[in-house]
Coordinates of C-alpha atoms in Angstrom, one line a residue:
Chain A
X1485 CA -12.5 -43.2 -1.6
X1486 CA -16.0 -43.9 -2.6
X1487 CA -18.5 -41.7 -4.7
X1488 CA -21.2 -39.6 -2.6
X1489 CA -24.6 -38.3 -3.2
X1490 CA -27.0 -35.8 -1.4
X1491 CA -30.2 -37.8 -0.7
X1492 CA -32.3 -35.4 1.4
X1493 CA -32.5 -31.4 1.1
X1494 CA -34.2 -29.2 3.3
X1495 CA -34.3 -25.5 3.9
X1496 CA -35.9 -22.6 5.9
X1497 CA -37.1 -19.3 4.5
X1498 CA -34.1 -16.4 4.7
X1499 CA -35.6 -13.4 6.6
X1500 CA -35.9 -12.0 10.0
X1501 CA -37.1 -14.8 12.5
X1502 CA -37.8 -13.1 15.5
X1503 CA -40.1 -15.9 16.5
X1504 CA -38.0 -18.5 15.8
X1505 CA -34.9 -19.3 17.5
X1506 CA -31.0 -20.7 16.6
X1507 CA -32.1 -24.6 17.4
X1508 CA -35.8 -24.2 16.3
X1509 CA -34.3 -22.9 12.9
X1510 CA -31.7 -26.0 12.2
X1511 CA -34.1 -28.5 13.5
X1512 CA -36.5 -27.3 11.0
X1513 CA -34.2 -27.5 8.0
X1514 CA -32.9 -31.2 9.5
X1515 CA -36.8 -32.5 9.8
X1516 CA -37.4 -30.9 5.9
X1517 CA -34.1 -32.6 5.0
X1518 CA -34.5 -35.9 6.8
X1519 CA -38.4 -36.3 5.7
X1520 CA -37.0 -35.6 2.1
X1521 CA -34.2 -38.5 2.2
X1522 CA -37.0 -41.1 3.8
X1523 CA -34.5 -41.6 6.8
X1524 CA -35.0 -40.5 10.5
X1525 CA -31.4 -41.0 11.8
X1526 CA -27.9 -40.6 10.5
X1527 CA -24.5 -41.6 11.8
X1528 CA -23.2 -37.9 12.2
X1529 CA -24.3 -34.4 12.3
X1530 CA -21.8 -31.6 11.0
X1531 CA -23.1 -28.0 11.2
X1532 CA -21.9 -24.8 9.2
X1533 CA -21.8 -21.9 12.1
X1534 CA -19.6 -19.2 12.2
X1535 CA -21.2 -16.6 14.8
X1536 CA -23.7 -18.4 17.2
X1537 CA -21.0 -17.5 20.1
X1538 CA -20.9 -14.1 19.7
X1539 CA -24.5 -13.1 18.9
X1540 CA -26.6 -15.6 20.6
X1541 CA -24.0 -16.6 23.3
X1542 CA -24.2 -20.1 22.2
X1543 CA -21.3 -22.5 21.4
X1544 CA -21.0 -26.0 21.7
X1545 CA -23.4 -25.8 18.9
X1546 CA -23.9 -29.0 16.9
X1547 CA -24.2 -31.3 20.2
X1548 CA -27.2 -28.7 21.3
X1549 CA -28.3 -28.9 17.8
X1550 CA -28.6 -33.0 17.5
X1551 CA -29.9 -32.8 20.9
X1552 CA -33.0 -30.9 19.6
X1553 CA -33.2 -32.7 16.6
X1554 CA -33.3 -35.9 18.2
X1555 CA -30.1 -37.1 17.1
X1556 CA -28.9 -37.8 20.8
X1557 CA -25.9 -39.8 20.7
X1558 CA -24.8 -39.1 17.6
X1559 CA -21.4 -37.7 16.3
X1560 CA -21.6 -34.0 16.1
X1561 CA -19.5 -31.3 15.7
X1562 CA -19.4 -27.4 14.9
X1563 CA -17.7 -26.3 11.3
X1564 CA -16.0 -22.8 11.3
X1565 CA -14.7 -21.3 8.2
X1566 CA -16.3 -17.2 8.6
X1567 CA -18.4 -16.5 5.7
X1568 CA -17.6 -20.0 4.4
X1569 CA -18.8 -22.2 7.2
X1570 CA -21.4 -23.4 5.1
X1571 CA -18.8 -25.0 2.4
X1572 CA -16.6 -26.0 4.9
X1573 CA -19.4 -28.5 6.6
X1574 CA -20.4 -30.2 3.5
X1575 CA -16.6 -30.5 2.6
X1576 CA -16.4 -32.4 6.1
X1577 CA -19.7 -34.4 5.1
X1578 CA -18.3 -35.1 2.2
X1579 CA -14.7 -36.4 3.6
X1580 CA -16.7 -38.7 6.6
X1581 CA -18.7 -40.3 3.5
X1582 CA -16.1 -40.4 0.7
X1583 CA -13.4 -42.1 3.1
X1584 CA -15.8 -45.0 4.1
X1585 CA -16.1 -43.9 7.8
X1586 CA -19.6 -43.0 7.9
X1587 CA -23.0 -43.8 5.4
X1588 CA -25.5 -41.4 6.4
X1589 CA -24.9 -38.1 7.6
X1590 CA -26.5 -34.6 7.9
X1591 CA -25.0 -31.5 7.1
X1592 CA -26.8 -27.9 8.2
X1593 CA -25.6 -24.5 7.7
X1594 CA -27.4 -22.2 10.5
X1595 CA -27.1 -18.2 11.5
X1596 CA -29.1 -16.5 13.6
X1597 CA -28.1 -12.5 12.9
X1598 CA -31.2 -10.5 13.6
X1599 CA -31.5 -10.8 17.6
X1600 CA -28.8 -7.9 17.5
X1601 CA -27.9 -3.9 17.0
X1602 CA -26.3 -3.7 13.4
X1603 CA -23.4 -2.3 14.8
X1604 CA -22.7 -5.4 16.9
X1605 CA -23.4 -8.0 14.1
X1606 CA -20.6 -5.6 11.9
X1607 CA -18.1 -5.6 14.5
X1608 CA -18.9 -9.8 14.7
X1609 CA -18.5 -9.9 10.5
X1610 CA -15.0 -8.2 10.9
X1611 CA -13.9 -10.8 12.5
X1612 CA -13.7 -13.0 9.1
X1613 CA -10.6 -10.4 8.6
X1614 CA -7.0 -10.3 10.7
X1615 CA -8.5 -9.0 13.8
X1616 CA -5.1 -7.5 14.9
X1617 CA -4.6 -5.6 11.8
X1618 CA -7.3 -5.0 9.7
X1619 CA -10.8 -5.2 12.3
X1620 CA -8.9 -3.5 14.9
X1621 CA -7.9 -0.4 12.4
X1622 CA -11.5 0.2 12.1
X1623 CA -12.1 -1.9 9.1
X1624 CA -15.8 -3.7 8.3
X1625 CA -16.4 -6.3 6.7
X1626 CA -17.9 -4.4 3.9
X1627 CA -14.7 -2.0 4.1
X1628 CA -12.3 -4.9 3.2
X1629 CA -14.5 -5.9 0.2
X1630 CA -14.9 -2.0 -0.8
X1631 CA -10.7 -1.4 -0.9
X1632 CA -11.3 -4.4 -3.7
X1633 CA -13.6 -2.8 -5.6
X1634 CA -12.3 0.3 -5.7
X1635 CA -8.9 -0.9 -7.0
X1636 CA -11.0 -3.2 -9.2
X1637 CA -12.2 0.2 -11.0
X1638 CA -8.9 2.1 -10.6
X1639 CA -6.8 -0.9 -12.8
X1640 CA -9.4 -1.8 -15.2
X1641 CA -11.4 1.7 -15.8
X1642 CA -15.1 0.3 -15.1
X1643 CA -17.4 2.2 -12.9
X1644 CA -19.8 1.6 -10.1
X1645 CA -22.8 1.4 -12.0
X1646 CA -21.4 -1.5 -14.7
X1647 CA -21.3 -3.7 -11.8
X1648 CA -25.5 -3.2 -11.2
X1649 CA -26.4 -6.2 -13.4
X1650 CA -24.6 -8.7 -10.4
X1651 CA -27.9 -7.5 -8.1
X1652 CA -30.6 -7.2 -10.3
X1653 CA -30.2 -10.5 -11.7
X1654 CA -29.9 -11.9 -8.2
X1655 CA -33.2 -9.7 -7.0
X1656 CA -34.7 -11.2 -10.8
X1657 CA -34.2 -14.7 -9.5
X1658 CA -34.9 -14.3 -5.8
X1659 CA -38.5 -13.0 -6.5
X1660 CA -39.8 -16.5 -7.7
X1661 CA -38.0 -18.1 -4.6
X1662 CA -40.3 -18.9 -2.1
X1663 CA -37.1 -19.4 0.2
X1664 CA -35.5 -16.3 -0.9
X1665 CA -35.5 -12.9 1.6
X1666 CA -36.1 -10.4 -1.2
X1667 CA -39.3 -10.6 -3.3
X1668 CA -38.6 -7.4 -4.8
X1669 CA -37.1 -7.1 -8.3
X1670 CA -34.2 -3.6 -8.4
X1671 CA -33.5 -1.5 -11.0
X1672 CA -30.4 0.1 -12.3
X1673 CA -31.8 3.5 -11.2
X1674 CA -32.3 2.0 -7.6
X1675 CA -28.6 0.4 -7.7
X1676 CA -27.2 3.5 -9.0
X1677 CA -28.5 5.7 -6.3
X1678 CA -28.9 3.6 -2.8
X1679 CA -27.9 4.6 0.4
X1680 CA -23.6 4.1 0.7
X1681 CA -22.5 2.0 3.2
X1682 CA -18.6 2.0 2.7
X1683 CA -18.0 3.5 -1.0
X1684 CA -17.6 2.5 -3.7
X1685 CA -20.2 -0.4 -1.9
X1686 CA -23.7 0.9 -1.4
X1687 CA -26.8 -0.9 -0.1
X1688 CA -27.5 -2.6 -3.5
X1689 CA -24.2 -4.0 -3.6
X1690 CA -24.4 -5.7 -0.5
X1691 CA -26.0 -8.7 0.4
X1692 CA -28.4 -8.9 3.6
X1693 CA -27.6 -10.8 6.5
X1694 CA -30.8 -12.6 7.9
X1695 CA -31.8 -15.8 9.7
X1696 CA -32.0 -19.3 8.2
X1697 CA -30.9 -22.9 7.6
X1698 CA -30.3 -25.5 5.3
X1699 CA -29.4 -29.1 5.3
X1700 CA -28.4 -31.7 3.0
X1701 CA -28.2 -35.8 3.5
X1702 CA -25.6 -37.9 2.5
X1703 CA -24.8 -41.3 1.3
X1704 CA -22.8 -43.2 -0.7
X1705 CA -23.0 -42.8 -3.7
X1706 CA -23.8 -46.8 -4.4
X1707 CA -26.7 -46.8 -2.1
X1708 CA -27.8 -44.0 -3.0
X1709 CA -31.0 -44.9 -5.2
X1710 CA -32.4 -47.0 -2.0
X1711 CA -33.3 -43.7 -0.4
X1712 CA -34.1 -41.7 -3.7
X1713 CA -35.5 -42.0 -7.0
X1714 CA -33.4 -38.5 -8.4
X1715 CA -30.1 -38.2 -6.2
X1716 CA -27.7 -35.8 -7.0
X1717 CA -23.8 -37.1 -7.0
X1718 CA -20.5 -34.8 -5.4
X1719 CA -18.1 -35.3 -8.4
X1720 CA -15.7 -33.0 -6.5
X1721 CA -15.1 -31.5 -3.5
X1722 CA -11.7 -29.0 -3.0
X1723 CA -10.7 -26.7 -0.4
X1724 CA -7.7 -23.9 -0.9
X1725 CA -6.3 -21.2 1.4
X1726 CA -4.6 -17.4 0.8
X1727 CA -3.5 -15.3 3.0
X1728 CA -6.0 -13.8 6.0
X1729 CA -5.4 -10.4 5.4
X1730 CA -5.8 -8.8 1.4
X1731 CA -2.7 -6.7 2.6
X1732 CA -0.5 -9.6 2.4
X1733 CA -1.4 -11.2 -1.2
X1734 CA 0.8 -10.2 -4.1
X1735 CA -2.5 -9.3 -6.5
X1736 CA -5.4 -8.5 -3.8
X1737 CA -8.0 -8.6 -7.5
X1738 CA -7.2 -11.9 -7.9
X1739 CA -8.6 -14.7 -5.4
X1740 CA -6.2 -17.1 -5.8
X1741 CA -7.7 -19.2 -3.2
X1742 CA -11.3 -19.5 -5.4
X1743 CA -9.0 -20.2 -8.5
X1744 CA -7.3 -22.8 -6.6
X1745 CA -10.0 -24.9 -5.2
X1746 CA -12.0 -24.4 -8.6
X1747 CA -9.1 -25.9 -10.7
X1748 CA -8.8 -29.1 -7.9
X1749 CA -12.4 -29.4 -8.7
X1750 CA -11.8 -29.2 -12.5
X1751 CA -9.7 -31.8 -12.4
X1752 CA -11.3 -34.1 -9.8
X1753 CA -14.1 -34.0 -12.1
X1754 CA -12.5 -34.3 -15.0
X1755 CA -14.6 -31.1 -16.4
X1756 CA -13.3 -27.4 -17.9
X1757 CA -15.6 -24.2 -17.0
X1758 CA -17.2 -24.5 -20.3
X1759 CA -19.0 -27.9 -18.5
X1760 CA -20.4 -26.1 -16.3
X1761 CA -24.2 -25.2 -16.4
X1762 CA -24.9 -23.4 -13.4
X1763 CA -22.4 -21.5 -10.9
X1764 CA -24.1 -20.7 -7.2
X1765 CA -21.1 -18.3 -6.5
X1766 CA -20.6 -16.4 -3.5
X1767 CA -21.6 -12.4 -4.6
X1768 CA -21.6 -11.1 -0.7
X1769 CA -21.0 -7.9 -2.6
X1770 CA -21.1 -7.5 -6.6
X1771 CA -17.5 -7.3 -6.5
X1772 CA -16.9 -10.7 -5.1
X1773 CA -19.3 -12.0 -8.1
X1774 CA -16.8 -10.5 -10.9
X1775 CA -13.5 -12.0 -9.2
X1776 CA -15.3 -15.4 -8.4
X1777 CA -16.1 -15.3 -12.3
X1778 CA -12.5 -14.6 -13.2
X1779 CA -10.7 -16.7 -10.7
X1780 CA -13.0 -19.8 -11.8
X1781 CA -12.1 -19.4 -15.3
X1782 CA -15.5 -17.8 -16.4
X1783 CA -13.5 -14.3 -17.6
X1784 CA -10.2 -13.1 -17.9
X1785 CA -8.8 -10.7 -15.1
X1786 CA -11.1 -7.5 -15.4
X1787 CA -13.6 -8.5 -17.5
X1788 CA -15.9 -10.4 -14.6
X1789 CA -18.3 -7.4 -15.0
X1790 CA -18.8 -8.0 -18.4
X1791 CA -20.8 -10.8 -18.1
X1792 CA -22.9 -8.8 -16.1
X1793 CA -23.4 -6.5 -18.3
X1794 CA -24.1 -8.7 -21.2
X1795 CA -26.3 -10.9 -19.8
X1796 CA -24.3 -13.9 -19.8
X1797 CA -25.1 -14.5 -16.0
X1798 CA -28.8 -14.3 -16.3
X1799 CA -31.1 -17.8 -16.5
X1800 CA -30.6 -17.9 -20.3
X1801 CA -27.4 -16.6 -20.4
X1802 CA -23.9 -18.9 -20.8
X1803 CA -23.4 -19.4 -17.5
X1804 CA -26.0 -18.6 -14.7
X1805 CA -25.4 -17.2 -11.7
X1806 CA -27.5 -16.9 -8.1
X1807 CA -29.9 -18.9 -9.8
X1808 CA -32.3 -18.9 -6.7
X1809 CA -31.5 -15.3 -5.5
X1810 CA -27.6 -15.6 -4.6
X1811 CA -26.1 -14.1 -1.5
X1812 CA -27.7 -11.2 -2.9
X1813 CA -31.3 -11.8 -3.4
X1814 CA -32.1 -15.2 -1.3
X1815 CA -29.8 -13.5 1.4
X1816 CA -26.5 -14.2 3.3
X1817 CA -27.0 -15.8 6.5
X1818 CA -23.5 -16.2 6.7
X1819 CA -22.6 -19.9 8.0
X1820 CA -25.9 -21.3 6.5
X1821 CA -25.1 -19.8 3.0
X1822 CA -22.4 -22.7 1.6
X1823 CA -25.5 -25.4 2.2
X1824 CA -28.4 -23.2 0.8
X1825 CA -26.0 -22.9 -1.9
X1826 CA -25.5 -26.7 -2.0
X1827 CA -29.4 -27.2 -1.8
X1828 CA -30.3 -25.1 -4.7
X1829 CA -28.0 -27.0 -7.1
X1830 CA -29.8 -30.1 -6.0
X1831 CA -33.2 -28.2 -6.4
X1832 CA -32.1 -27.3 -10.1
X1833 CA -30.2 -30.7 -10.7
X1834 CA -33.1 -32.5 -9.8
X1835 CA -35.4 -30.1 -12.2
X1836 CA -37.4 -29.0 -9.5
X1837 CA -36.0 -25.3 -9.4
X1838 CA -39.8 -24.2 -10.6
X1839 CA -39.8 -21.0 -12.6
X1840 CA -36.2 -20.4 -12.0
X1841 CA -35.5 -24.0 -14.0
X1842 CA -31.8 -24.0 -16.2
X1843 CA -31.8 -27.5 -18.0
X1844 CA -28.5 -28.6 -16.6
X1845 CA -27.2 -31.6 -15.8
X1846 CA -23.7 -30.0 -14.0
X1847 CA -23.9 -27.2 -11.3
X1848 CA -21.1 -25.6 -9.4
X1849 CA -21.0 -24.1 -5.5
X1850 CA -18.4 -21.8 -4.4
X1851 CA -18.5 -21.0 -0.8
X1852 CA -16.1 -18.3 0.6
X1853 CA -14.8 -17.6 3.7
X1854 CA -13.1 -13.6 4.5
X1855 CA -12.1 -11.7 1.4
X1856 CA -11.5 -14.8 -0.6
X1857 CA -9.1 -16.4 2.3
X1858 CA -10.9 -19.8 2.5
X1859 CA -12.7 -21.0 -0.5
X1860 CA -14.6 -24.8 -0.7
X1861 CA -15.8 -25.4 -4.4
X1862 CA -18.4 -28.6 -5.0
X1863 CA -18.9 -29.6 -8.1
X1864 CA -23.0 -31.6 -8.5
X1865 CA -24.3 -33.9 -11.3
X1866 CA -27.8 -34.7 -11.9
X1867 CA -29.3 -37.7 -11.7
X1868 CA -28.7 -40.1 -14.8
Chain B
X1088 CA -25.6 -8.5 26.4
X1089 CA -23.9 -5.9 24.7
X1090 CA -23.2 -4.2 27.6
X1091 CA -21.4 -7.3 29.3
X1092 CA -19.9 -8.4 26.2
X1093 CA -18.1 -4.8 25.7
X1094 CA -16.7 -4.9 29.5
X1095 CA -15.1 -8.4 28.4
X1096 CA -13.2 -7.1 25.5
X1097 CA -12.0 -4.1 27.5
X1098 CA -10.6 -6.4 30.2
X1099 CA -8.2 -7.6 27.4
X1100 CA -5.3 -5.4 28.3
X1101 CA -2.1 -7.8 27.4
X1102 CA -3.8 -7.9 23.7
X1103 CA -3.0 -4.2 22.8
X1104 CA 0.0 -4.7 25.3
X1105 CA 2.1 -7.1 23.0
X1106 CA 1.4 -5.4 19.7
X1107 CA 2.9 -2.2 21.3
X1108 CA 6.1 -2.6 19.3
X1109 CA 4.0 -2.5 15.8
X1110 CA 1.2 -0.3 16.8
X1111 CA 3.4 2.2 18.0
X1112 CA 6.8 2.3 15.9
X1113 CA 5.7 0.5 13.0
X1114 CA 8.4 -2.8 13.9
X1115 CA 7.7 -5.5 11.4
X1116 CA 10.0 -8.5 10.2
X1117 CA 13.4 -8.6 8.1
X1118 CA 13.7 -12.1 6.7
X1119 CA 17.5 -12.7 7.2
X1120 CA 17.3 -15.2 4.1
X1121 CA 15.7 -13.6 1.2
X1122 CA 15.8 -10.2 2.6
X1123 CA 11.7 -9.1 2.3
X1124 CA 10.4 -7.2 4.4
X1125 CA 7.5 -8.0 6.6
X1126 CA 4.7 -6.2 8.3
X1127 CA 3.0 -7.3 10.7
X1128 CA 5.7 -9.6 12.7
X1129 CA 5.8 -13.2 11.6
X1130 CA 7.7 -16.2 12.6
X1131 CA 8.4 -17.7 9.4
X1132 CA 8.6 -16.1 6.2
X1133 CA 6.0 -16.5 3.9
X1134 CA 8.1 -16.0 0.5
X1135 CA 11.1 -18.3 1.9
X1136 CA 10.2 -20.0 4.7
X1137 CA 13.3 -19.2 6.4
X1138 CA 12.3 -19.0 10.5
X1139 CA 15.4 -16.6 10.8
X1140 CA 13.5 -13.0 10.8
X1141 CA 14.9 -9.8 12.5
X1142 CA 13.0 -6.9 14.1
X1143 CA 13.2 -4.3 11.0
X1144 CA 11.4 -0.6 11.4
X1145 CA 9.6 0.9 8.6
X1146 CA 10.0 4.4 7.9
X1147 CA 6.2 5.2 8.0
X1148 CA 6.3 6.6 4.4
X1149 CA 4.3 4.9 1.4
X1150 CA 1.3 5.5 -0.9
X1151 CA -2.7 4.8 -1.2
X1152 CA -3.3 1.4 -3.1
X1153 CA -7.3 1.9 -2.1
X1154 CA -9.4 3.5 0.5
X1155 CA -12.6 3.7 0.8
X1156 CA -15.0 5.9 3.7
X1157 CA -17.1 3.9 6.1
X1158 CA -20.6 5.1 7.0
X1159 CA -21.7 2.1 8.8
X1160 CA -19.4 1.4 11.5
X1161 CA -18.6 -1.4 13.2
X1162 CA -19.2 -1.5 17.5
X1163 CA -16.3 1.1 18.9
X1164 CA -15.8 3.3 15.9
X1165 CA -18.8 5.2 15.9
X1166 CA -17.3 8.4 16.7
X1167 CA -15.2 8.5 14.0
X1168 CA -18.0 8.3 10.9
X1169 CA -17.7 9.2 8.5
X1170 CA -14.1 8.2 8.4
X1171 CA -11.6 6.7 5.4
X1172 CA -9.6 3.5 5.7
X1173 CA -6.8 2.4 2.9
X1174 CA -4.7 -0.4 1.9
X1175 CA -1.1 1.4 1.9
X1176 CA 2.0 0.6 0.0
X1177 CA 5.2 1.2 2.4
X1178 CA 7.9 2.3 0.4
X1179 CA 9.8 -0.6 1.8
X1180 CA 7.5 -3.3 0.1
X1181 CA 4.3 -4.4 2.0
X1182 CA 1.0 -3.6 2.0
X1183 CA -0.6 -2.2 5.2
X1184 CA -4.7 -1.8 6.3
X1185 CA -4.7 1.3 8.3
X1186 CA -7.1 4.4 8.5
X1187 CA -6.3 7.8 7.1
X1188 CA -6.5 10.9 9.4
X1189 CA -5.8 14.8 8.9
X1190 CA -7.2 14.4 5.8
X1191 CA -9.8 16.1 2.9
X1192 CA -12.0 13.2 2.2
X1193 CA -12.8 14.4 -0.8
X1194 CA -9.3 14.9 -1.9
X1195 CA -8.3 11.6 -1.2
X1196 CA -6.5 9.6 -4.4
X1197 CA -4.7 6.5 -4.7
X1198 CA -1.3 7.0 -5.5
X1199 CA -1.1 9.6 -2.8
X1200 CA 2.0 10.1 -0.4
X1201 CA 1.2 9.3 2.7
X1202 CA 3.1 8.9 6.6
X1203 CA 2.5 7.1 9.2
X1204 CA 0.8 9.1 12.4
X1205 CA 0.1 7.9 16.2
X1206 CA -3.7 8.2 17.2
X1207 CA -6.3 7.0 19.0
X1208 CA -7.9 3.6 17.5
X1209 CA -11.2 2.7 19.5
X1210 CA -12.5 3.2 22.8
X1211 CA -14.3 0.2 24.8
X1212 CA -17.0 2.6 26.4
X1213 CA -16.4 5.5 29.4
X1214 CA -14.5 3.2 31.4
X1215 CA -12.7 1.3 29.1
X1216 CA -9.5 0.9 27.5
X1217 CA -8.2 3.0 24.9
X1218 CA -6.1 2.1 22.1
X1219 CA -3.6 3.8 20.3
X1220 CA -1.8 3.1 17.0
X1221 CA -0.8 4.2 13.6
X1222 CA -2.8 6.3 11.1
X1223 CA -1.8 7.6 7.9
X1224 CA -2.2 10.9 6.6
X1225 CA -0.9 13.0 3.3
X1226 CA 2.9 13.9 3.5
X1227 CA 3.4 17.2 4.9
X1228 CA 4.5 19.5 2.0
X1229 CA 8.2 21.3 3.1

């Protein structure tokens, strides 16, 4: 296995694209990505997707995507992982580079969400669950995350509103994002009182769905410096599993799959939490921010919120969260998130994160798929 | 394409079919090695591994782990809003996902005694199928 750097980043704005399509979006991010790394071709393209079947009746994805990018003839395949797509491609970038197999290749993470009726794109998001047994029992996404929080409160005797400084940190960040979909900074009176979507989770909780993509180019990390002056290294990549359903884990508050893939990361790196600079978690709802902290070694079980509440996720605080906006504030296209994740680390790593700079020389990604059934963790470090 | 897509999924007869057994009477899995109990079916056992499982049917009888009520639905569930789904601890072991029904949402705690209830699940449009399968609602006092 050899070492392997992102040469090349590139990203679209999160929002609703009506005039832009599924292709026109990932061939923008690829071009941005491409011009960025100094290259105009690559060995393979792997693309993060997880619903351009069902709401733009489009598979065979990544060869229509190459085709458009004018990549023809290139390897390219489709990366499915639900909410975790994203992750899930750059894992496979990562593998194709690390194992010698391949020296250049392009990752994108792209969702188009927006063509359709809410109800249609909820029904599609339940599909990250057991279809059989919890979608098909009337269950939403949102529903599945909701059962969590509530039992979150129940055992550890917090309330709705001390989750609140998850999203207005992410909405804090997000403004001075020029990338992000939210430009709009929240306050606690605003979380406190939105509109409830599946209770405890309100509006404010929730991250948005929206259209975008990203894309990151890799290399090895020994030729690395040919393409770019600052590259940013992968000094771990890991991948765990749980159980589909939350019904069928022993402790449903615990995401043992995030813990997993976070400690396989540790050690790959050789690095313990207290390394780590900056943490682009996956907060699809504010509950999912508290047991990503915990589960990552950030807090003990239960007290994920109060970092929130102190501060301690904030730019300045110990350890910064949604440094760009988050799921939360930049948005969630779902199977472009895990790269636009990816992209911003660089984008800090490389101290070109503008106002939303953190001096940091170590950044970790956590991309999700489900209610914490899939979870890829990247660990980045900045140019020497 | 909503319209087409919904008159794809209601084709998918065989689907509900085959989960008649779990939908209807609540028959999960009895793993003949290390005795848990399983719901829904499985081949293998997830605690053991043992491939050597037996039909086993729950009583239907458990409590509320967590619920919460849904105001934005998904496709096919429209009619029900605002409605209340839970994670449910059968008395036999295992967690189930099911929606509560007969029941005051207000009311509603975890810890609660609940039992298991056939009713309708979803409709795919006028002409479609209909589904049927447990719900939950509070333990009927006497």
């Amino acid at each position: 296995m050899r070492g392997v750097s992102i040469i090349g980043i590139g990203q679209t704005e999160v929002r609703e694209h009506w005039e832009r399509s599924l292709r026109e979006l990932a061939v923008a991010s690829i071009t941005a990505a491409l011009d960025d790394a100094g290259v105009d071709r690559a060995d393979a393209l792997y693309v993060g997707n997880m619903l351009s079947g069902e709401l733009t009746g489009q598979e065979h994805l990544a060869t229509l995507i190459a085709d458009f990018a004018g990549l023809q003839g290139i390897e390219a395949l489709k990366v499915e992982a639900a909410c975790g797509s994203g992750g899930a491609a750059v894992r496979i970038g990562y593998l194709a580079v690390a194992s010698g197999l391949h020296d250049l290749v392009i990752v994108t993470g792209v969702e188009k969400m927006t063509d359709c009726e809410s109800d249609l794109v909820t029904e599609a998001l339940a599909m990250a669950g057991d279809g059989d047994y919890e979608a098909m029992q009337g269950l939403s996404f949102v529903a599945l995350n909701a059962l969590l929080m509530r039992r979150y409160m129940h055992e550890y005797g917090v309330s709705h509103e001390d989750f609140a400084g998850f999203s207005i940190n992410a909405h804090r960040n997000a403004v001075r994002n020029p990338y992000a979909m939210f430009h709009r900074p929240i306050t606690w009176e605003e979380f406190r009182s939105a509109r409830m979507i599946s209770d405890p989770i309100n509006l404010l909780d929730s991250s948005p769905v929206g259209d975008g993509a990203a894309t990151v180019v890799l290399c090895p990390e020994e030729k690395a410096k040919k393409f770019c002056p600052t590259p940013v290294t992968i000094i771990a990549s890991a991948t765990a599993t749980d159980t589909i359903a939350l019904h069928d884990r022993d402790d449903p508050l615990f995401l043992q799959a995030a813990h997993e893939s976070a400690q396989k990361a540790y050690l790959q790196a050789g690095v313990s939490p207290e390394d780590i600079e900056i943490f682009e978690l996956h907060d699809a709802f504010t509950i999912m921010a508290a047991l990503s902290l915990e589960a990552c070694g950030f807090a003990d079980k239960g007290r994920g919120v109060e970092l929130a509440k102190d501060g301690e996720i904030s730019l300045e605080g110990k350890i910064p969260i949604s440094t760009m906006g988050g799921l939360k504030g930049r948005g969630h296209p779902v199977g472009a998130t895990g790269v636009y994740q990816i992209v911003e680390l660089v984008q800090q790593l490389r101290g070109k994160a503008g106002a939303n700079q953190v001096e940091s020389h170590l950044g970790m990604a956590q991309s999700i798929g489900g209610t914490g059934a899939t979870a890829i963790t990247h660990i980045l470090q900045g140019p020497n | 394409m909503a319209r087409k897509k919904r008159k794809v999924k209601s084709m998918s007869l065989a689907r509900h079919w085959r989960l008649q057994d779990e939908r209807y009477k609540l028959i999960g899995r009895e793993c003949a090695a290390c005795g848990k109990k399983l719901f829904p079916t499985r081949d293998i056992c997830p605690h053991c591994g043992s491939r050597d499982l037996k039909p086993y049917r729950f009583a239907g009888r458990g409590e509320i782990y967590s619920y919460s009520t849904i105001y934005q639905p998904p496709a096919g569930y429209e009619g029900f809003v605002p409605y209340t789904v839970a994670l449910i601890r059968l008395d036999e072991g295992p967690l189930i996902t099911a929606q509560l029904t007969d029941v005051d949402r207000e009311g509603v705690e975890i810890g609660q005694r609940v039992e298991m209830v056939t009713r309708r699940l979803r409709e795919y449009g006028p002409e479609g199928l209909i589904v049927y399968g447990y719900k939950f609602r509070p333990v009927l006092k006497g």
